[in-house]
Amino acid sequence: MTHSPPIGDLATHEVTNQPPARDMADLWTSDPILRHYAGANGADQAALSAYGARMGSAEMRAAGREANRVPPELLSFDRAGRRLDEVKFHPAYHDLMTAGMQAGFSAAPWEEATPAGHTAHTAMCYMTSQVEPGVTCPMVMTYAAVPALGADPALAAEWVPKLTTRDYDTARAPVGEKRAVTLGMAMTEKQGGSDVRANTTRAVRSGDHYRLSGHKWFCSAPMSDGFLTLAQTEEGLTCFLVPRWLDGERNPIHLMRLKDKLGNRANASSEIEYHDTLAYRLGDEGQGVKTIIEMVHHTRLSTSVAPAGLMRGALAEAKYWVEGRSAFQRRLIDQPMMRAVLADLALDLEGTTALAFRVARAFDAGTREERAFARIAVALAKFLGNKLAPNVIYEAMECLGGMGYVEDTPLPMLFRESPLNSIWEGSGNVICLDVMRALARDDAAREAVMAELSGVRGENPAYDAAFSAHLDRWPALPDEGEARWFTESLASLLTANVLIRQAPAAVADGYAATRLGRPRGRVYGAVTGLDTQAILERLG
């Protein structure tokens, strides 16, 4: 006679061949690539170490998951029917914002006592993007608004000290009553998109200020304390600072709806309308693009490193998984094809990271030559890194198999985020046009980039051949139809250039051999001749 096992035994079994959940990992000490480039470019490593430990903690990772699980909620009216136009966030969102702002995410670049502040900001953006990338948006815009406010000393005196304090204050109050403030941006409209000169929002002078009327198709972080925005005056497109809160009343900024986005779920993005909204002119009438471009320029630094952070988050998960799981009697990490895939992915991670930190160093330097270099290099870095990120993250997801496709891991969140930074502040075609325009009109920028590219000639045969081929194909700027090819070529050369200067030989040689001249296959892992061991050691 057979006996059935107790019911409880049917529900229990031993879990094998599954690494434990990766709920905590110090984002600084576990990442040789980050430590190498942040340190090489002069950042305060002790401060970044502390931030990496905090953001990589189980507490902050849980906050990131919660902030994505419970998205922001629009509160249009109070119970009596009065307009509120407010957004309610999960407390985890505010915990993440507090951690970033207290660490100097927005303030460090503007503090005289902080060495290499833009590099520190870049490192914090890289690390935060791995845990919860949505909160980087309001912190990046707050950082980037500071130089734009230089167009009006009076407004700068009122706002900049509170934009650059290491604090986070959610009080619904005018700037004069707050410890710290954040700033957002509202430029694009339905009919124009990137063509902001087609904007129809109107501005009418009213004493020492203006009143705005119109709509904005995208306004990210609508609970910011103020917004830089563009509107038409009699002299043309002009930049304005719109405060969120006035003395004793709300500035009439109507939040029409929150965008239901693919990713970036923890951050609220909205459509707004201005209804006789009070605003202060920033810069001269008719010079709106010239004024706000300073903010755009600095946001591009962050959008050039964010894809590196997303790639790092994905590859860290993939490497952890393949080291802890076996198939066909071997650990996955020991199988040659898996090693080729990971090493190939790691080259794009390190290349993207290296170029972003080189651009950050140019922001920090402040010399005429480095400012000129930064104007074009930041666009090149933004273009290439963001084109690579989605496929890198997808391939990392595939390393985990089905496990990578479920929300128990961060891979789906990272993948949903991966297109954003390419679209934000100038999609691929706009960036290519900006590169072409800078090379055509800005002699200093063109000369700075060519000097940088020429500086390593003779050190790597693959680089020398690719650089010569680039110059032969495009002795002058190409037609617009070839702008993407040209921009990718130039950005890849610049990435290889930085790696030749700063990276281990296995990485620099591997990148030059496989990325320049397109000698490899079209899929990751379709490469030969890489020193996979040396490259994979860089992942930590």
Coordinates of C-alpha atoms in Angstrom, one line a residue:
M1 CA 0.0 0.0 0.0
T2 CA 1.4 3.4 -0.9
H3 CA 1.0 6.5 1.2
S4 CA 0.6 10.0 -0.2
P5 CA 3.1 12.5 1.2
P6 CA 1.7 15.1 3.6
I7 CA 0.1 18.0 1.9
G8 CA 2.8 20.4 3.3
D9 CA 5.6 18.4 1.6
L10 CA 4.0 19.2 -1.8
A11 CA 4.5 22.9 -1.3
T12 CA 8.2 22.8 -0.3
H13 CA 11.2 22.2 -2.4
E14 CA 14.8 23.2 -2.3
V15 CA 15.7 26.2 -4.6
T16 CA 19.0 25.5 -6.4
N17 CA 20.9 27.1 -9.2
Q18 CA 19.4 30.5 -8.4
P19 CA 21.7 33.3 -7.0
P20 CA 20.1 35.1 -4.1
A21 CA 18.2 38.4 -4.9
R22 CA 20.7 41.2 -5.4
D23 CA 19.0 43.7 -3.0
M24 CA 22.1 45.6 -1.9
A25 CA 25.3 46.5 -3.7
D26 CA 27.5 49.5 -3.0
L27 CA 27.4 51.4 -6.3
W28 CA 30.8 52.9 -5.8
T29 CA 33.0 50.1 -4.4
S30 CA 31.5 47.5 -6.7
D31 CA 32.3 49.5 -9.9
P32 CA 35.9 49.8 -11.1
I33 CA 34.9 51.7 -14.2
L34 CA 33.1 54.4 -12.2
R35 CA 35.9 54.7 -9.7
H36 CA 38.5 54.9 -12.5
Y37 CA 36.9 57.7 -14.5
A38 CA 35.5 59.8 -11.6
G39 CA 38.9 59.6 -9.9
A40 CA 40.9 60.3 -13.1
N41 CA 38.8 63.4 -13.7
G42 CA 39.3 64.9 -10.2
A43 CA 36.1 64.2 -8.3
D44 CA 35.9 63.9 -4.5
Q45 CA 36.0 60.1 -4.2
A46 CA 35.2 60.0 -0.4
A47 CA 31.9 61.9 -1.0
L48 CA 31.0 59.7 -4.0
S49 CA 31.8 56.6 -2.0
A50 CA 29.4 57.7 0.7
Y51 CA 26.7 58.4 -2.0
G52 CA 27.3 55.1 -3.7
A53 CA 26.9 53.2 -0.4
R54 CA 23.6 55.1 0.4
M55 CA 22.1 54.7 -3.0
G56 CA 23.1 51.0 -3.2
S57 CA 21.6 50.2 0.1
A58 CA 18.6 47.9 0.5
E59 CA 16.6 50.9 1.8
M60 CA 17.2 53.0 -1.3
R61 CA 16.7 50.1 -3.7
A62 CA 13.3 49.4 -2.1
A63 CA 12.4 53.1 -2.4
G64 CA 13.2 53.0 -6.1
R65 CA 10.9 50.0 -6.5
E66 CA 8.1 51.7 -4.6
A67 CA 8.4 54.9 -6.4
N68 CA 8.0 53.0 -9.7
R69 CA 5.2 50.8 -8.4
V70 CA 3.0 53.7 -7.2
P71 CA 3.1 56.4 -9.9
P72 CA 2.4 60.1 -9.2
E73 CA -1.3 61.1 -8.9
L74 CA -2.8 64.4 -10.3
L75 CA -5.0 66.3 -7.9
S76 CA -6.8 68.8 -10.0
F77 CA -9.3 70.1 -7.4
D78 CA -9.9 70.1 -3.7
R79 CA -13.1 68.8 -2.1
A80 CA -14.8 72.1 -2.5
G81 CA -14.0 72.4 -6.3
R82 CA -11.1 74.9 -6.0
R83 CA -8.2 74.2 -8.3
L84 CA -5.3 72.5 -6.7
D85 CA -3.1 71.6 -9.8
E86 CA -0.9 69.5 -7.6
V87 CA 0.8 66.1 -7.9
K88 CA 0.9 63.6 -5.1
F89 CA 4.0 61.4 -4.9
H90 CA 4.7 58.2 -3.0
P91 CA 6.9 59.0 0.0
A92 CA 9.7 56.9 -1.5
Y93 CA 10.0 59.5 -4.3
H94 CA 10.8 62.2 -1.7
D95 CA 13.2 59.9 0.1
L96 CA 15.2 59.5 -3.1
M97 CA 15.1 63.2 -3.8
T98 CA 16.3 64.0 -0.3
A99 CA 19.2 61.6 -0.7
G100 CA 20.3 63.2 -4.0
M101 CA 19.8 66.8 -3.0
Q102 CA 21.6 66.4 0.3
A103 CA 24.5 64.8 -1.4
G104 CA 24.9 67.8 -3.8
F105 CA 23.5 66.3 -7.0
S106 CA 22.3 69.8 -8.0
A107 CA 24.6 71.9 -5.9
A108 CA 28.1 70.4 -6.2
P109 CA 29.0 71.9 -9.6
W110 CA 28.3 75.4 -8.3
E111 CA 30.2 75.1 -5.0
E112 CA 33.7 76.6 -4.9
A113 CA 34.8 74.2 -2.2
T114 CA 33.8 71.1 -4.2
P115 CA 36.5 69.8 -6.6
A116 CA 35.4 68.9 -10.1
G117 CA 31.8 69.5 -9.2
H118 CA 30.4 68.7 -12.7
T119 CA 32.3 65.4 -12.6
A120 CA 30.8 64.7 -9.1
H121 CA 27.3 65.5 -10.5
T122 CA 28.0 63.2 -13.5
A123 CA 28.9 60.4 -11.1
M124 CA 25.8 60.9 -9.0
C125 CA 23.6 60.9 -12.1
Y126 CA 25.3 57.6 -13.2
M127 CA 24.6 56.0 -9.8
T128 CA 21.1 57.3 -9.3
S129 CA 20.1 56.1 -12.7
Q130 CA 20.7 52.5 -11.6
V131 CA 18.3 52.7 -8.7
E132 CA 15.5 55.1 -9.8
P133 CA 16.2 57.2 -12.9
G134 CA 13.0 59.2 -12.7
V135 CA 14.2 61.4 -9.8
T136 CA 17.2 62.5 -11.8
C137 CA 15.0 64.7 -14.0
P138 CA 14.0 67.4 -11.4
M139 CA 17.5 67.3 -9.9
V140 CA 19.2 67.7 -13.3
M141 CA 17.0 70.6 -14.3
T142 CA 17.6 72.3 -11.0
Y143 CA 21.4 72.0 -11.6
A144 CA 21.1 73.1 -15.2
A145 CA 19.0 76.2 -14.5
V146 CA 21.7 77.9 -12.6
P147 CA 23.8 79.2 -15.6
A148 CA 20.6 80.3 -17.4
L149 CA 19.6 82.5 -14.5
G150 CA 22.9 84.4 -15.0
A151 CA 21.0 86.4 -17.7
D152 CA 19.2 88.3 -14.9
P153 CA 21.3 89.2 -11.8
A154 CA 18.3 90.1 -9.7
L155 CA 16.5 86.8 -10.4
A156 CA 19.7 85.0 -9.9
A157 CA 20.2 86.6 -6.5
E158 CA 16.8 85.5 -5.4
W159 CA 16.8 81.9 -6.8
V160 CA 20.3 80.6 -7.2
P161 CA 21.2 80.4 -3.4
K162 CA 18.2 78.1 -2.9
L163 CA 18.8 76.1 -6.0
T164 CA 22.3 75.4 -4.9
T165 CA 21.7 74.5 -1.2
R166 CA 22.1 70.9 -0.2
D167 CA 18.5 70.5 1.0
Y168 CA 15.1 69.5 -0.3
D169 CA 11.9 71.3 0.7
T170 CA 8.5 70.2 -0.4
A171 CA 6.6 73.1 1.1
R172 CA 4.0 74.8 -1.1
A173 CA 5.3 78.3 -0.7
P174 CA 7.0 81.1 -2.7
V175 CA 10.7 81.1 -3.0
G176 CA 11.3 83.6 -0.3
E177 CA 9.7 81.3 2.3
K178 CA 11.6 78.1 1.4
R179 CA 14.9 76.6 2.5
A180 CA 15.5 75.1 -1.0
V181 CA 13.8 75.1 -4.4
T182 CA 13.8 73.1 -7.6
L183 CA 13.3 74.4 -11.2
G184 CA 11.8 72.7 -14.2
M185 CA 11.4 73.6 -17.8
A186 CA 8.5 74.0 -20.2
M187 CA 9.4 74.6 -23.8
T188 CA 7.7 72.3 -26.3
E189 CA 4.2 72.7 -27.7
K190 CA 1.9 70.5 -29.7
Q191 CA 2.4 72.2 -33.0
G192 CA 6.2 72.6 -32.8
G193 CA 8.0 70.0 -30.7
S194 CA 11.7 70.6 -31.1
D195 CA 10.9 73.6 -33.4
V196 CA 10.3 75.9 -30.5
R197 CA 10.3 78.9 -32.7
A198 CA 6.8 77.7 -33.8
N199 CA 5.6 78.3 -30.2
T200 CA 2.3 80.2 -29.8
T201 CA 2.2 80.9 -26.1
R202 CA 1.9 84.7 -25.7
A203 CA 3.5 87.0 -23.1
V204 CA 2.1 90.5 -22.4
R205 CA 4.0 93.0 -20.2
S206 CA 2.3 94.0 -17.0
G207 CA 4.4 96.4 -15.0
D208 CA 7.6 94.8 -13.9
H209 CA 6.5 91.3 -15.0
Y210 CA 4.6 89.6 -17.8
R211 CA 1.4 87.5 -18.1
L212 CA 1.5 84.3 -20.1
S213 CA -1.3 82.6 -22.0
G214 CA -0.9 79.3 -23.8
H215 CA -0.2 75.6 -23.5
K216 CA 2.9 73.4 -23.1
W217 CA 2.8 69.9 -24.4
F218 CA 5.6 68.7 -22.1
C219 CA 6.3 70.0 -18.6
S220 CA 8.4 67.6 -16.6
A221 CA 8.4 67.7 -12.8
P222 CA 5.4 70.0 -12.5
M223 CA 5.7 70.4 -8.8
S224 CA 8.9 72.3 -9.2
D225 CA 9.0 75.7 -7.6
G226 CA 9.5 77.5 -10.9
F227 CA 9.9 76.8 -14.6
L228 CA 12.0 78.3 -17.4
T229 CA 9.6 78.6 -20.3
L230 CA 9.4 80.2 -23.8
A231 CA 6.7 82.6 -25.0
Q232 CA 6.3 85.1 -27.8
T233 CA 6.5 88.8 -27.2
E234 CA 6.4 91.6 -29.8
E235 CA 10.1 91.1 -30.3
G236 CA 9.9 87.3 -30.7
L237 CA 10.5 84.2 -28.7
T238 CA 11.6 85.1 -25.2
C239 CA 12.6 83.2 -22.1
F240 CA 10.7 83.6 -18.8
L241 CA 10.9 82.4 -15.2
V242 CA 7.5 81.3 -14.0
P243 CA 7.2 80.9 -10.2
R244 CA 4.9 78.0 -9.1
W245 CA 3.8 79.8 -5.9
L246 CA 3.0 83.5 -5.3
D247 CA 2.5 85.4 -2.0
G248 CA -0.8 84.2 -0.7
E249 CA -2.0 82.5 -3.9
R250 CA -1.2 79.9 -6.6
N251 CA 0.2 81.1 -9.9
P252 CA -2.4 80.0 -12.4
I253 CA -0.6 77.0 -14.0
H254 CA -3.2 74.4 -14.8
L255 CA -2.1 70.8 -14.9
M256 CA -4.3 69.3 -17.7
R257 CA -3.1 65.7 -17.3
L258 CA -0.1 63.6 -16.5
K259 CA 1.6 61.8 -19.3
D260 CA 1.2 58.0 -19.3
K261 CA 4.8 57.2 -20.2
L262 CA 6.6 54.1 -21.2
G263 CA 9.1 54.5 -18.4
N264 CA 10.3 57.2 -16.1
R265 CA 7.3 56.2 -14.0
A266 CA 8.3 57.8 -10.7
N267 CA 8.6 61.3 -12.3
A268 CA 5.6 63.3 -13.2
S269 CA 5.5 64.7 -16.7
S270 CA 2.5 66.9 -17.6
E271 CA 0.6 69.0 -20.1
I272 CA 0.0 72.4 -18.7
E273 CA -1.8 75.6 -19.6
Y274 CA -0.9 79.2 -18.7
H275 CA -3.9 81.3 -17.8
D276 CA -2.7 84.9 -17.3
T277 CA 0.2 83.4 -15.5
L278 CA 2.7 85.7 -13.8
A279 CA 6.2 85.4 -15.2
Y280 CA 9.5 87.3 -15.1
R281 CA 11.5 87.9 -18.3
L282 CA 14.9 86.3 -18.3
G283 CA 17.3 87.9 -20.8
D284 CA 16.3 90.2 -23.7
E285 CA 13.1 89.9 -25.6
G286 CA 13.5 87.9 -28.8
Q287 CA 16.5 86.1 -27.3
G288 CA 14.7 83.2 -25.7
V289 CA 16.6 80.3 -27.4
K290 CA 20.0 82.0 -26.7
T291 CA 19.0 82.3 -23.0
I292 CA 17.5 78.9 -22.4
I293 CA 20.2 77.1 -24.4
E294 CA 22.5 77.3 -21.3
M295 CA 20.1 75.1 -19.4
V296 CA 19.7 72.7 -22.4
H297 CA 23.5 72.5 -22.7
H298 CA 23.9 71.5 -19.1
T299 CA 21.0 69.0 -19.2
R300 CA 22.9 67.3 -22.1
L301 CA 25.8 66.5 -19.8
S302 CA 23.4 64.5 -17.6
T303 CA 21.7 62.8 -20.6
S304 CA 25.1 61.8 -21.9
V305 CA 26.0 59.9 -18.7
A306 CA 22.5 58.6 -17.8
P307 CA 22.7 55.8 -20.5
A308 CA 26.0 54.7 -19.0
G309 CA 24.3 54.4 -15.6
L310 CA 21.4 52.4 -17.1
M311 CA 23.9 50.1 -18.9
R312 CA 25.9 49.6 -15.7
G313 CA 22.8 48.7 -13.8
A314 CA 21.8 46.1 -16.4
L315 CA 25.3 44.6 -16.8
A316 CA 25.8 44.4 -13.1
E317 CA 22.7 42.3 -12.8
A318 CA 23.7 40.2 -15.8
K319 CA 27.2 39.5 -14.5
Y320 CA 25.8 38.6 -11.0
W321 CA 23.4 36.2 -12.6
V322 CA 25.8 34.4 -14.9
E323 CA 28.3 34.0 -12.1
G324 CA 25.7 32.4 -9.9
R325 CA 23.9 30.1 -12.4
S326 CA 25.0 27.0 -14.3
A327 CA 23.8 25.3 -17.5
F328 CA 25.1 22.3 -19.4
Q329 CA 27.4 21.4 -16.5
R330 CA 29.2 24.8 -16.5
R331 CA 28.7 28.2 -14.9
L332 CA 27.3 30.6 -17.4
I333 CA 30.2 33.0 -16.9
D334 CA 32.7 30.2 -17.9
Q335 CA 31.1 29.6 -21.3
P336 CA 33.0 31.2 -24.2
M337 CA 29.9 32.6 -26.0
M338 CA 28.5 34.2 -22.8
R339 CA 31.9 35.8 -22.1
A340 CA 32.1 37.2 -25.6
V341 CA 28.6 38.7 -25.2
L342 CA 29.4 40.3 -21.9
A343 CA 32.8 41.6 -22.9
D344 CA 31.3 43.1 -26.1
L345 CA 28.6 44.8 -24.0
A346 CA 31.2 46.0 -21.5
L347 CA 33.1 47.8 -24.2
D348 CA 30.1 50.0 -24.9
L349 CA 29.5 50.6 -21.2
E350 CA 33.0 51.7 -20.6
G351 CA 33.2 53.8 -23.8
T352 CA 30.0 55.6 -23.0
T353 CA 31.2 56.2 -19.4
A354 CA 34.7 57.4 -20.4
L355 CA 33.3 59.9 -22.9
A356 CA 30.7 61.3 -20.5
F357 CA 33.4 61.9 -17.8
R358 CA 35.7 63.5 -20.4
V359 CA 32.9 65.9 -21.2
A360 CA 32.3 66.6 -17.5
R361 CA 36.0 67.4 -17.1
A362 CA 35.6 70.0 -19.9
F363 CA 32.7 71.5 -18.0
D364 CA 34.8 71.7 -14.9
A365 CA 37.9 73.2 -16.6
G366 CA 36.2 76.4 -17.6
T367 CA 38.9 77.4 -20.1
R368 CA 38.0 78.8 -23.5
E369 CA 39.3 75.7 -25.2
E370 CA 37.5 73.3 -22.9
R371 CA 34.2 75.3 -23.2
A372 CA 34.5 75.1 -26.9
F373 CA 35.2 71.3 -26.8
A374 CA 32.3 70.8 -24.5
R375 CA 29.8 72.5 -26.8
I376 CA 30.2 69.8 -29.4
A377 CA 31.5 66.8 -27.4
V378 CA 28.4 66.8 -25.1
A379 CA 26.2 66.4 -28.2
L380 CA 28.3 63.6 -29.6
A381 CA 28.3 61.8 -26.2
K382 CA 24.5 62.2 -25.8
F383 CA 23.9 60.9 -29.4
L384 CA 26.0 57.8 -29.3
G385 CA 25.5 56.6 -25.7
N386 CA 21.7 56.8 -26.0
K387 CA 21.6 55.0 -29.3
L388 CA 23.6 52.1 -27.7
A389 CA 21.7 51.9 -24.4
P390 CA 18.5 50.1 -25.4
N391 CA 20.2 47.2 -27.1
V392 CA 22.9 46.8 -24.4
I393 CA 20.1 46.6 -21.8
Y394 CA 18.1 44.2 -23.9
E395 CA 21.1 41.9 -24.3
A396 CA 21.8 42.0 -20.5
M397 CA 18.1 41.1 -20.0
E398 CA 18.6 38.1 -22.3
C399 CA 21.6 37.0 -20.2
L400 CA 19.1 36.3 -17.4
G401 CA 16.6 34.6 -19.7
G402 CA 13.0 34.7 -18.6
M403 CA 14.1 36.0 -15.2
G404 CA 15.2 39.2 -16.8
Y405 CA 11.8 39.8 -18.3
V406 CA 9.9 40.0 -15.0
E407 CA 9.6 42.9 -12.6
D408 CA 11.4 41.0 -9.8
T409 CA 14.6 42.3 -11.3
P410 CA 15.4 45.9 -12.3
L411 CA 15.9 45.0 -16.0
P412 CA 12.3 45.9 -17.2
M413 CA 12.6 49.3 -15.4
L414 CA 16.0 50.0 -16.9
F415 CA 14.8 48.9 -20.4
R416 CA 11.7 51.1 -20.3
E417 CA 13.9 54.1 -19.3
S418 CA 16.5 53.5 -22.0
P419 CA 14.9 55.5 -24.9
L420 CA 14.2 58.5 -22.8
N421 CA 17.5 60.4 -22.7
S422 CA 17.8 60.2 -26.4
I423 CA 14.4 61.8 -26.8
W424 CA 14.8 64.4 -24.0
E425 CA 16.3 67.8 -25.0
G426 CA 16.8 67.0 -28.6
S427 CA 16.2 63.6 -30.3
G428 CA 18.8 62.0 -32.5
N429 CA 18.2 64.0 -35.7
V430 CA 18.2 67.3 -33.7
I431 CA 21.5 66.4 -32.1
C432 CA 23.0 65.6 -35.5
L433 CA 21.9 68.9 -36.8
D434 CA 23.4 70.6 -33.7
V435 CA 26.7 68.9 -34.4
M436 CA 26.7 70.0 -38.0
R437 CA 25.8 73.5 -37.1
A438 CA 28.5 73.8 -34.4
L439 CA 31.1 72.5 -36.8
A440 CA 30.0 74.9 -39.5
R441 CA 29.7 78.0 -37.4
D442 CA 31.9 77.6 -34.3
D443 CA 35.6 77.7 -35.3
A444 CA 36.7 77.2 -31.7
A445 CA 34.6 74.1 -31.2
R446 CA 35.7 72.6 -34.5
E447 CA 39.4 73.2 -33.7
A448 CA 39.0 71.9 -30.2
V449 CA 37.5 68.6 -31.4
M450 CA 40.1 68.1 -34.1
A451 CA 42.9 68.8 -31.7
E452 CA 41.6 66.2 -29.4
L453 CA 41.2 63.6 -32.1
S454 CA 44.6 64.3 -33.5
G455 CA 46.3 64.1 -30.1
V456 CA 46.6 60.3 -30.0
R457 CA 47.6 59.6 -33.6
G458 CA 50.3 57.0 -33.8
E459 CA 49.2 55.2 -30.6
N460 CA 46.7 52.8 -32.1
P461 CA 46.7 51.5 -35.7
A462 CA 43.0 50.8 -35.9
Y463 CA 42.2 54.3 -34.6
D464 CA 44.7 55.9 -37.1
A465 CA 43.1 54.0 -40.0
A466 CA 39.5 55.0 -39.0
F467 CA 40.4 58.6 -38.4
S468 CA 42.0 58.9 -41.8
A469 CA 39.0 57.2 -43.4
H470 CA 36.7 59.6 -41.7
L471 CA 38.7 62.6 -43.0
D472 CA 38.9 61.1 -46.5
R473 CA 35.1 60.5 -46.7
W474 CA 34.2 63.9 -45.3
P475 CA 36.8 66.5 -46.1
A476 CA 33.9 68.9 -45.6
L477 CA 30.6 68.6 -43.8
P478 CA 28.3 66.0 -45.3
D479 CA 24.8 66.5 -46.8
E480 CA 22.1 66.3 -44.2
G481 CA 21.2 62.8 -45.4
E482 CA 24.5 61.5 -44.1
A483 CA 24.5 63.4 -40.8
R484 CA 23.7 60.4 -38.7
W485 CA 26.5 58.4 -40.2
F486 CA 28.9 61.3 -39.8
T487 CA 27.9 61.9 -36.2
E488 CA 28.2 58.2 -35.2
S489 CA 31.6 58.1 -36.8
L490 CA 32.8 61.2 -35.1
A491 CA 31.4 60.1 -31.7
S492 CA 33.0 56.7 -32.0
L493 CA 36.4 58.2 -32.8
L494 CA 36.1 60.5 -29.8
T495 CA 35.2 57.6 -27.6
A496 CA 38.1 55.6 -28.8
N497 CA 40.3 58.6 -28.3
V498 CA 39.4 58.9 -24.6
L499 CA 39.9 55.2 -24.1
I500 CA 43.3 55.2 -25.7
R501 CA 44.3 58.0 -23.3
Q502 CA 42.7 56.6 -20.1
A503 CA 41.6 53.0 -20.3
P504 CA 43.5 49.7 -19.9
A505 CA 45.0 48.5 -23.2
A506 CA 42.6 45.6 -23.4
V507 CA 39.6 48.0 -23.4
A508 CA 41.1 50.6 -25.7
D509 CA 42.4 48.1 -28.2
G510 CA 39.2 46.1 -28.1
Y511 CA 37.0 49.1 -28.7
A512 CA 39.1 50.4 -31.6
A513 CA 39.3 47.0 -33.2
T514 CA 35.6 46.3 -33.0
R515 CA 33.9 49.7 -33.2
L516 CA 35.9 51.6 -35.8
G517 CA 35.3 50.7 -39.4
R518 CA 32.5 48.3 -38.5
P519 CA 34.6 45.0 -38.8
R520 CA 32.4 43.0 -36.3
G521 CA 28.9 41.5 -36.8
R522 CA 25.7 43.4 -36.1
V523 CA 24.9 41.6 -32.9
Y524 CA 26.6 41.7 -29.5
G525 CA 29.1 38.8 -29.1
A526 CA 29.8 38.5 -32.8
V527 CA 33.5 39.4 -32.2
T528 CA 36.8 37.7 -32.0
G529 CA 40.2 38.6 -30.5
L530 CA 39.0 40.3 -27.4
D531 CA 40.8 39.9 -24.1
T532 CA 37.6 38.9 -22.4
Q533 CA 39.1 38.3 -19.0
A534 CA 40.7 41.8 -18.7
I535 CA 37.5 43.5 -20.0
L536 CA 35.2 41.6 -17.7
E537 CA 37.4 42.4 -14.7
R538 CA 36.4 46.0 -15.2
L539 CA 32.8 45.1 -14.4
G540 CA 33.8 44.3 -10.8

